mmCIF file of C-alpha atoms in Angstrom:
data_model
loop_
_atom_site.group_PDB
_atom_site.id
_atom_site.type_symbol
_atom_site.label_atom_id
_atom_site.label_comp_id
_atom_site.label_asym_id
_atom_site.label_seq_id
_atom_site.Cartn_x
_atom_site.Cartn_y
_atom_site.Cartn_z
ATOM 1 C CA ALA V 1 0.000 0.000 0.000
ATOM 2 C CA VAL V 2 1.155 3.560 -0.891
ATOM 3 C CA PRO V 3 0.066 6.023 1.834
ATOM 4 C CA VAL V 4 -1.322 9.547 1.257
ATOM 5 C CA PRO V 5 0.945 12.299 2.696
ATOM 6 C CA GLY V 6 -1.462 15.240 2.111
ATOM 7 C CA VAL V 7 -4.047 17.032 -0.067
ATOM 8 C CA GLU V 8 -4.140 20.448 -1.747
ATOM 9 C CA LEU V 9 -7.152 22.373 -3.088
ATOM 10 C CA SER V 10 -7.111 24.211 -6.406
ATOM 11 C CA GLU V 11 -8.175 27.467 -4.672
ATOM 12 C CA ASP V 12 -7.736 28.784 -1.156
ATOM 13 C CA ARG V 13 -10.348 31.514 -1.634
ATOM 14 C CA LEU V 14 -13.480 31.985 -3.759
ATOM 15 C CA ASP V 15 -15.543 35.149 -4.195
ATOM 16 C CA LEU V 16 -18.995 34.299 -5.516
ATOM 17 C CA ILE V 17 -22.333 36.024 -6.000
ATOM 18 C CA GLU V 18 -25.409 34.249 -4.657
ATOM 19 C CA GLY V 19 -26.639 31.790 -7.256
ATOM 20 C CA GLU V 20 -23.193 31.248 -8.780
ATOM 21 C CA ALA V 21 -21.319 27.929 -8.667
ATOM 22 C CA GLU V 22 -17.712 26.864 -9.067
ATOM 23 C CA THR V 23 -15.955 23.502 -8.737
ATOM 24 C CA LEU V 24 -12.918 22.925 -6.552
ATOM 25 C CA THR V 25 -10.466 20.125 -7.251
ATOM 26 C CA ALA V 26 -8.414 18.258 -4.661
ATOM 27 C CA ALA V 27 -4.940 17.026 -5.563
ATOM 28 C CA VAL V 28 -3.958 13.967 -3.540
ATOM 29 C CA ALA V 29 -0.264 13.131 -3.654
ATOM 30 C CA PRO V 30 1.328 11.011 -4.785
ATOM 31 C CA ASP V 31 -0.519 9.914 -7.915
ATOM 32 C CA THR V 32 0.341 6.351 -7.040
ATOM 33 C CA ALA V 33 -1.364 6.510 -3.627
ATOM 34 C CA THR V 34 -3.447 3.459 -2.941
ATOM 35 C CA ASP V 35 -6.523 5.297 -1.578
ATOM 36 C CA THR V 36 -7.184 8.756 -3.087
ATOM 37 C CA ARG V 37 -10.740 9.120 -1.850
ATOM 38 C CA VAL V 38 -11.745 12.450 -0.234
ATOM 39 C CA THR V 39 -14.826 13.865 1.436
ATOM 40 C CA TRP V 40 -16.111 17.428 1.245
ATOM 41 C CA ALA V 41 -17.841 19.582 3.885
ATOM 42 C CA SER V 42 -19.008 23.168 4.350
ATOM 43 C CA SER V 43 -18.981 25.094 7.617
ATOM 44 C CA ASP V 44 -22.244 26.794 6.581
ATOM 45 C CA PRO V 45 -24.204 25.135 3.761
ATOM 46 C CA ASP V 46 -26.817 27.903 3.940
ATOM 47 C CA VAL V 47 -24.138 30.280 2.668
ATOM 48 C CA ALA V 48 -22.116 27.915 0.447
ATOM 49 C CA ALA V 49 -22.876 24.257 -0.067
ATOM 50 C CA VAL V 50 -20.445 21.717 -1.516
ATOM 51 C CA GLY V 51 -21.096 18.423 -3.245
ATOM 52 C CA GLN V 52 -18.937 15.330 -3.026
ATOM 53 C CA ASP V 53 -17.601 16.224 -6.469
ATOM 54 C CA GLY V 54 -16.215 19.555 -5.161
ATOM 55 C CA ALA V 55 -18.938 21.673 -6.748
ATOM 56 C CA VAL V 56 -19.563 24.786 -4.587
ATOM 57 C CA THR V 57 -22.923 26.587 -4.800
ATOM 58 C CA ALA V 58 -23.362 30.098 -3.390
ATOM 59 C CA ASN V 59 -26.713 30.236 -1.601
ATOM 60 C CA ALA V 60 -26.767 33.435 0.479
ATOM 61 C CA PRO V 61 -24.530 36.377 1.401
ATOM 62 C CA GLY V 62 -21.917 35.513 4.002
ATOM 63 C CA GLU V 63 -18.756 33.462 4.447
ATOM 64 C CA ALA V 64 -18.203 29.724 4.709
ATOM 65 C CA THR V 65 -15.195 27.397 4.800
ATOM 66 C CA ILE V 66 -15.018 24.414 2.471
ATOM 67 C CA THR V 67 -12.928 21.551 3.841
ATOM 68 C CA VAL V 68 -11.638 18.514 1.962
ATOM 69 C CA THR V 69 -10.467 15.471 3.964
ATOM 70 C CA THR V 70 -8.588 12.436 2.702
ATOM 71 C CA ALA V 71 -9.893 8.981 3.545
ATOM 72 C CA ASP V 72 -6.314 7.826 4.098
ATOM 73 C CA GLY V 73 -4.699 9.738 6.933
ATOM 74 C CA ALA V 74 -7.476 12.361 7.348
ATOM 75 C CA PHE V 75 -5.357 15.103 5.835
ATOM 76 C CA THR V 76 -7.267 18.378 5.154
ATOM 77 C CA ASP V 77 -7.138 21.584 3.166
ATOM 78 C CA HIS V 78 -9.482 24.556 3.256
ATOM 79 C CA CYS V 79 -11.022 27.177 0.977
ATOM 80 C CA THR V 80 -12.755 30.308 2.249
ATOM 81 C CA VAL V 81 -15.859 31.210 0.221
ATOM 82 C CA THR V 82 -17.274 34.745 0.410
ATOM 83 C CA VAL V 83 -20.740 35.148 -1.061
ATOM 84 C CA SER V 84 -22.060 38.586 -2.059
ATOM 85 C CA ALA V 85 -25.694 39.510 -2.631
ATOM 86 C CA LYS V 86 -26.954 40.191 -6.132
ATOM 87 C CA SER V 87 -26.739 43.892 -6.831
ATOM 88 C CA TYR V 88 -28.681 45.866 -9.434
ATOM 89 C CA GLN V 89 -27.339 49.424 -9.531
ATOM 90 C CA ILE V 90 -26.736 52.090 -12.149
ATOM 91 C CA SER V 91 -25.078 55.489 -11.953
ATOM 92 C CA ALA V 92 -25.052 58.513 -14.268
ATOM 93 C CA ALA V 93 -22.291 61.011 -14.951
ATOM 94 C CA PRO V 94 -22.487 63.901 -14.830
ATOM 95 C CA SER V 95 -25.301 63.925 -12.279
ATOM 96 C CA ALA V 96 -26.329 67.484 -13.252
ATOM 97 C CA LEU V 97 -26.482 69.344 -16.586
ATOM 98 C CA ASN V 98 -26.589 73.150 -16.590
ATOM 99 C CA PHE V 99 -27.660 74.648 -19.916
ATOM 100 C CA SER V 100 -27.512 78.215 -18.523
ATOM 101 C CA SER V 101 -30.103 80.485 -20.184
ATOM 102 C CA ALA V 102 -31.445 81.799 -23.473
ATOM 103 C CA GLU V 103 -33.486 84.890 -24.368
ATOM 104 C CA GLU V 104 -37.149 84.670 -25.184
ATOM 105 C CA GLY V 105 -37.717 83.770 -28.831
ATOM 106 C CA TYR V 106 -34.407 81.881 -29.144
ATOM 107 C CA LEU V 107 -34.210 79.885 -32.384
ATOM 108 C CA GLU V 108 -31.265 77.653 -31.479
ATOM 109 C CA ALA V 109 -31.138 75.717 -28.216
ATOM 110 C CA PRO V 110 -27.936 75.400 -26.154
ATOM 111 C CA ALA V 111 -25.582 72.633 -27.280
ATOM 112 C CA ALA V 112 -26.466 69.070 -26.326
ATOM 113 C CA GLN V 113 -24.630 67.445 -23.405
ATOM 114 C CA THR V 114 -23.783 63.766 -23.001
ATOM 115 C CA VAL V 115 -24.710 61.513 -20.067
ATOM 116 C CA THR V 116 -22.895 58.212 -19.454
ATOM 117 C CA VAL V 117 -24.830 55.469 -17.655
ATOM 118 C CA THR V 118 -22.722 52.820 -15.881
ATOM 119 C CA ASN V 119 -23.789 49.474 -14.423
ATOM 120 C CA ALA V 120 -22.456 49.838 -10.860
ATOM 121 C CA GLY V 121 -23.844 46.496 -9.656
ATOM 122 C CA ASN V 122 -22.777 42.873 -10.124
ATOM 123 C CA GLN V 123 -25.720 41.760 -12.277
ATOM 124 C CA SER V 124 -26.687 42.652 -15.848
ATOM 125 C CA VAL V 125 -29.192 45.513 -16.083
ATOM 126 C CA THR V 126 -31.371 46.663 -18.963
ATOM 127 C CA VAL V 127 -31.649 50.461 -19.015
ATOM 128 C CA THR V 128 -34.509 52.361 -20.650
ATOM 129 C CA LEU V 129 -33.867 55.669 -22.431
ATOM 130 C CA PRO V 130 -35.512 58.434 -20.349
ATOM 131 C CA THR V 131 -38.067 60.914 -21.664
ATOM 132 C CA SER V 132 -38.719 64.581 -20.928
ATOM 133 C CA THR V 133 -41.289 67.237 -21.810
ATOM 134 C CA ASN V 134 -38.936 70.195 -22.187
ATOM 135 C CA TYR V 135 -35.748 68.400 -23.252
ATOM 136 C CA THR V 136 -34.851 66.277 -26.266
ATOM 137 C CA ILE V 137 -33.253 62.944 -25.328
ATOM 138 C CA THR V 138 -31.230 61.228 -28.062
ATOM 139 C CA ALA V 139 -29.839 57.688 -27.803
ATOM 140 C CA SER V 140 -26.137 57.234 -28.429
ATOM 141 C CA THR V 141 -23.545 54.499 -27.832
ATOM 142 C CA GLY V 142 -24.985 51.297 -26.362
ATOM 143 C CA PHE V 143 -28.700 52.003 -26.916
ATOM 144 C CA THR V 144 -30.791 50.072 -29.437
ATOM 145 C CA ASN V 145 -34.485 50.891 -29.898
ATOM 146 C CA GLY V 146 -34.522 52.834 -26.641
ATOM 147 C CA THR V 147 -32.870 50.241 -24.378
ATOM 148 C CA ALA V 148 -29.331 49.235 -23.414
ATOM 149 C CA THR V 149 -28.362 45.976 -21.712
ATOM 150 C CA LEU V 150 -25.304 46.529 -19.531
ATOM 151 C CA ALA V 151 -23.029 43.903 -18.021
ATOM 152 C CA PRO V 152 -21.365 44.853 -14.720
ATOM 153 C CA ASN V 153 -19.190 47.952 -15.338
ATOM 154 C CA GLY V 154 -20.732 48.293 -18.804
ATOM 155 C CA THR V 155 -21.706 51.748 -20.096
ATOM 156 C CA ALA V 156 -24.137 53.426 -22.508
ATOM 157 C CA GLN V 157 -24.604 57.063 -23.487
ATOM 158 C CA PHE V 158 -27.356 59.472 -24.503
ATOM 159 C CA SER V 159 -27.501 63.227 -25.109
ATOM 160 C CA VAL V 160 -29.771 65.885 -23.626
ATOM 161 C CA ARG V 161 -30.719 69.260 -25.147
ATOM 162 C CA PRO V 162 -33.399 71.826 -24.215
ATOM 163 C CA ASN V 163 -36.246 72.184 -26.698
ATOM 164 C CA THR V 164 -36.677 75.410 -28.645
ATOM 165 C CA GLY V 165 -39.775 77.525 -28.155
ATOM 166 C CA LEU V 166 -39.931 77.315 -24.368
ATOM 167 C CA GLY V 167 -41.499 80.347 -22.718
ATOM 168 C CA VAL V 168 -39.996 82.765 -20.234
ATOM 169 C CA GLY V 169 -39.299 81.056 -16.927
ATOM 170 C CA VAL V 170 -37.255 78.367 -15.187
ATOM 171 C CA HIS V 171 -37.378 74.973 -16.875
ATOM 172 C CA ASP V 172 -35.415 72.863 -14.381
ATOM 173 C CA ALA V 173 -36.217 69.151 -14.311
ATOM 174 C CA VAL V 174 -35.090 65.836 -12.840
ATOM 175 C CA LEU V 175 -34.406 63.152 -15.423
ATOM 176 C CA THR V 176 -35.052 59.636 -14.094
ATOM 177 C CA ILE V 177 -33.144 56.763 -15.707
ATOM 178 C CA SER V 178 -34.735 53.393 -14.955
ATOM 179 C CA GLY V 179 -33.230 49.926 -15.178
ATOM 180 C CA SER V 180 -34.415 46.378 -14.620
ATOM 181 C CA ASN V 181 -34.846 44.897 -11.123
ATOM 182 C CA GLY V 182 -35.423 48.313 -9.568
ATOM 183 C CA ALA V 183 -32.152 49.942 -10.636
ATOM 184 C CA SER V 184 -32.555 53.706 -10.963
ATOM 185 C CA THR V 185 -30.586 56.947 -11.013
ATOM 186 C CA GLU V 186 -31.292 60.653 -11.640
ATOM 187 C CA VAL V 187 -29.786 63.592 -13.508
ATOM 188 C CA ALA V 188 -30.732 67.184 -12.614
ATOM 189 C CA LEU V 189 -31.361 69.540 -15.556
ATOM 190 C CA TYR V 190 -31.145 73.350 -15.350
ATOM 191 C CA PHE V 191 -32.305 75.816 -18.023
ATOM 192 C CA THR V 192 -33.880 79.284 -17.909
ATOM 193 C CA VAL V 193 -35.526 81.424 -20.586
ATOM 194 C CA THR V 194 -35.202 85.159 -19.909
ATOM 195 C CA GLU V 195 -37.155 88.097 -21.294
ATOM 196 C CA THR V 196 -35.722 89.754 -24.369
ATOM 197 C CA ALA V 197 -33.612 92.776 -23.466
ATOM 198 C CA HIS V 198 -35.639 95.969 -24.092
ATOM 199 C CA THR V 199 -34.221 99.044 -25.854
ATOM 200 C CA HIS V 200 -36.172 102.231 -25.155
ATOM 201 C CA SER V 201 -37.582 104.090 -28.130
ATOM 202 C CA TYR V 202 -39.016 107.543 -27.360
ATOM 203 C CA ASN V 203 -41.493 109.234 -29.676
ATOM 204 C CA THR V 204 -40.101 112.784 -29.756
ATOM 205 C CA ALA V 205 -42.898 113.984 -32.035
ATOM 206 C CA VAL V 206 -45.556 113.580 -29.373
ATOM 207 C CA TRP V 207 -45.644 115.012 -25.864
ATOM 208 C CA VAL V 208 -47.353 113.107 -23.070
ATOM 209 C CA SER V 209 -48.460 115.257 -20.154
ATOM 210 C CA ASP V 210 -50.274 115.555 -16.844
ATOM 211 C CA GLY V 211 -51.358 118.636 -14.910
ATOM 212 C CA THR V 212 -47.831 119.765 -14.069
ATOM 213 C CA SER V 213 -45.348 118.344 -16.601
ATOM 214 C CA HIS V 214 -44.815 116.957 -20.097
ATOM 215 C CA TRP V 215 -42.391 114.309 -21.499
ATOM 216 C CA HIS V 216 -41.606 111.935 -24.338
ATOM 217 C CA ALA V 217 -42.658 108.323 -23.676
ATOM 218 C CA CYS V 218 -41.424 104.824 -24.622
ATOM 219 C CA SER V 219 -43.914 102.031 -25.325
ATOM 220 C CA CYS V 220 -42.827 100.433 -22.037
ATOM 221 C CA GLY V 221 -43.881 103.547 -20.109
ATOM 222 C CA ALA V 222 -40.405 104.964 -19.508
ATOM 223 C CA LYS V 223 -40.158 108.796 -19.613
ATOM 224 C CA GLU V 224 -37.575 111.121 -21.155
ATOM 225 C CA ASN V 225 -37.210 114.931 -21.171
ATOM 226 C CA VAL V 226 -39.629 115.431 -18.271
ATOM 227 C CA THR V 227 -40.199 119.191 -17.986
ATOM 228 C CA ALA V 228 -42.641 121.338 -16.038
ATOM 229 C CA HIS V 229 -45.225 123.246 -18.078
ATOM 230 C CA SER V 230 -44.316 126.835 -18.826
ATOM 231 C CA GLY V 231 -45.461 129.886 -20.758
ATOM 232 C CA GLY V 232 -48.945 131.074 -21.556
ATOM 233 C CA THR V 233 -51.136 133.440 -19.552
ATOM 234 C CA ALA V 234 -53.976 132.429 -17.276
ATOM 235 C CA THR V 235 -57.221 134.418 -17.119
ATOM 236 C CA CYS V 236 -60.087 134.369 -14.694
ATOM 237 C CA LEU V 237 -61.841 131.976 -17.031
ATOM 238 C CA GLU V 238 -59.022 129.812 -18.443
ATOM 239 C CA GLN V 239 -55.794 128.233 -17.254
ATOM 240 C CA ALA V 240 -52.504 129.080 -18.901
ATOM 241 C CA GLU V 241 -51.564 126.986 -21.931
ATOM 242 C CA CYS V 242 -48.054 125.482 -22.024
ATOM 243 C CA THR V 243 -46.208 126.892 -24.993
ATOM 244 C CA ILE V 244 -44.324 123.584 -25.513
ATOM 245 C CA CYS V 245 -46.987 120.898 -25.330
ATOM 246 C CA GLY V 246 -50.223 122.952 -25.388
ATOM 247 C CA THR V 247 -51.563 121.505 -22.128
ATOM 248 C CA ALA V 248 -53.651 123.738 -19.856
ATOM 249 C CA TYR V 249 -52.064 123.967 -16.453
ATOM 250 C CA GLY V 250 -52.001 125.928 -13.223
ATOM 251 C CA ALA V 251 -54.642 128.086 -11.529
ATOM 252 C CA LEU V 252 -56.967 130.635 -13.060
ATOM 253 C CA GLY V 253 -55.567 134.147 -13.218
#
């Protein structure tokens, strides 16, 4: 009979995600040993179970130790198995897009900006192209017919641009990007439409007046050349008449 002096596992550590499986192999030396049988055991089968063929199945998050033992001599070796939970996560960069502002009546919107979506979890995720009322969303790299399937660390891109024709006001929004199995992330959008800058235009051919003064007026109501009435002679029956604008003013004479 040729005795067994020891046993060695193919791995001393495994990192698995729940639901995954991997097979360990046990090398019994020497090859000419008479009895090369081994048995397998797990310190916590609820976390990681092992079959008598060395197949390890990850069942739940946690840590377990897989032990192999030789039938001849009861020699052992160990493998630590760490099981992680399934993770469905996505992230977006940048997380905010600032399109600044445009004046009322703008015909060309600010330039489009690109958002990169990354699968930040350990499971594949299918991402849906977001929609918006005031912004145009255009699919780019990785999207096909409005969806992108991302492996862990995989990326896809789309562009965002404010629509033309938006009225005066603040058009900020939160863009929600949704993925399968509850994965979700957001991008904040900022855009403002301002009133068109006004240039005063005064009608110098027409005087606008009240009981004490006269002036030239802009359509917005602004005044220029405001001057008190002057000239003319009041009587006991009529007020004086301003010699510049012709408005009756003052007390009776």
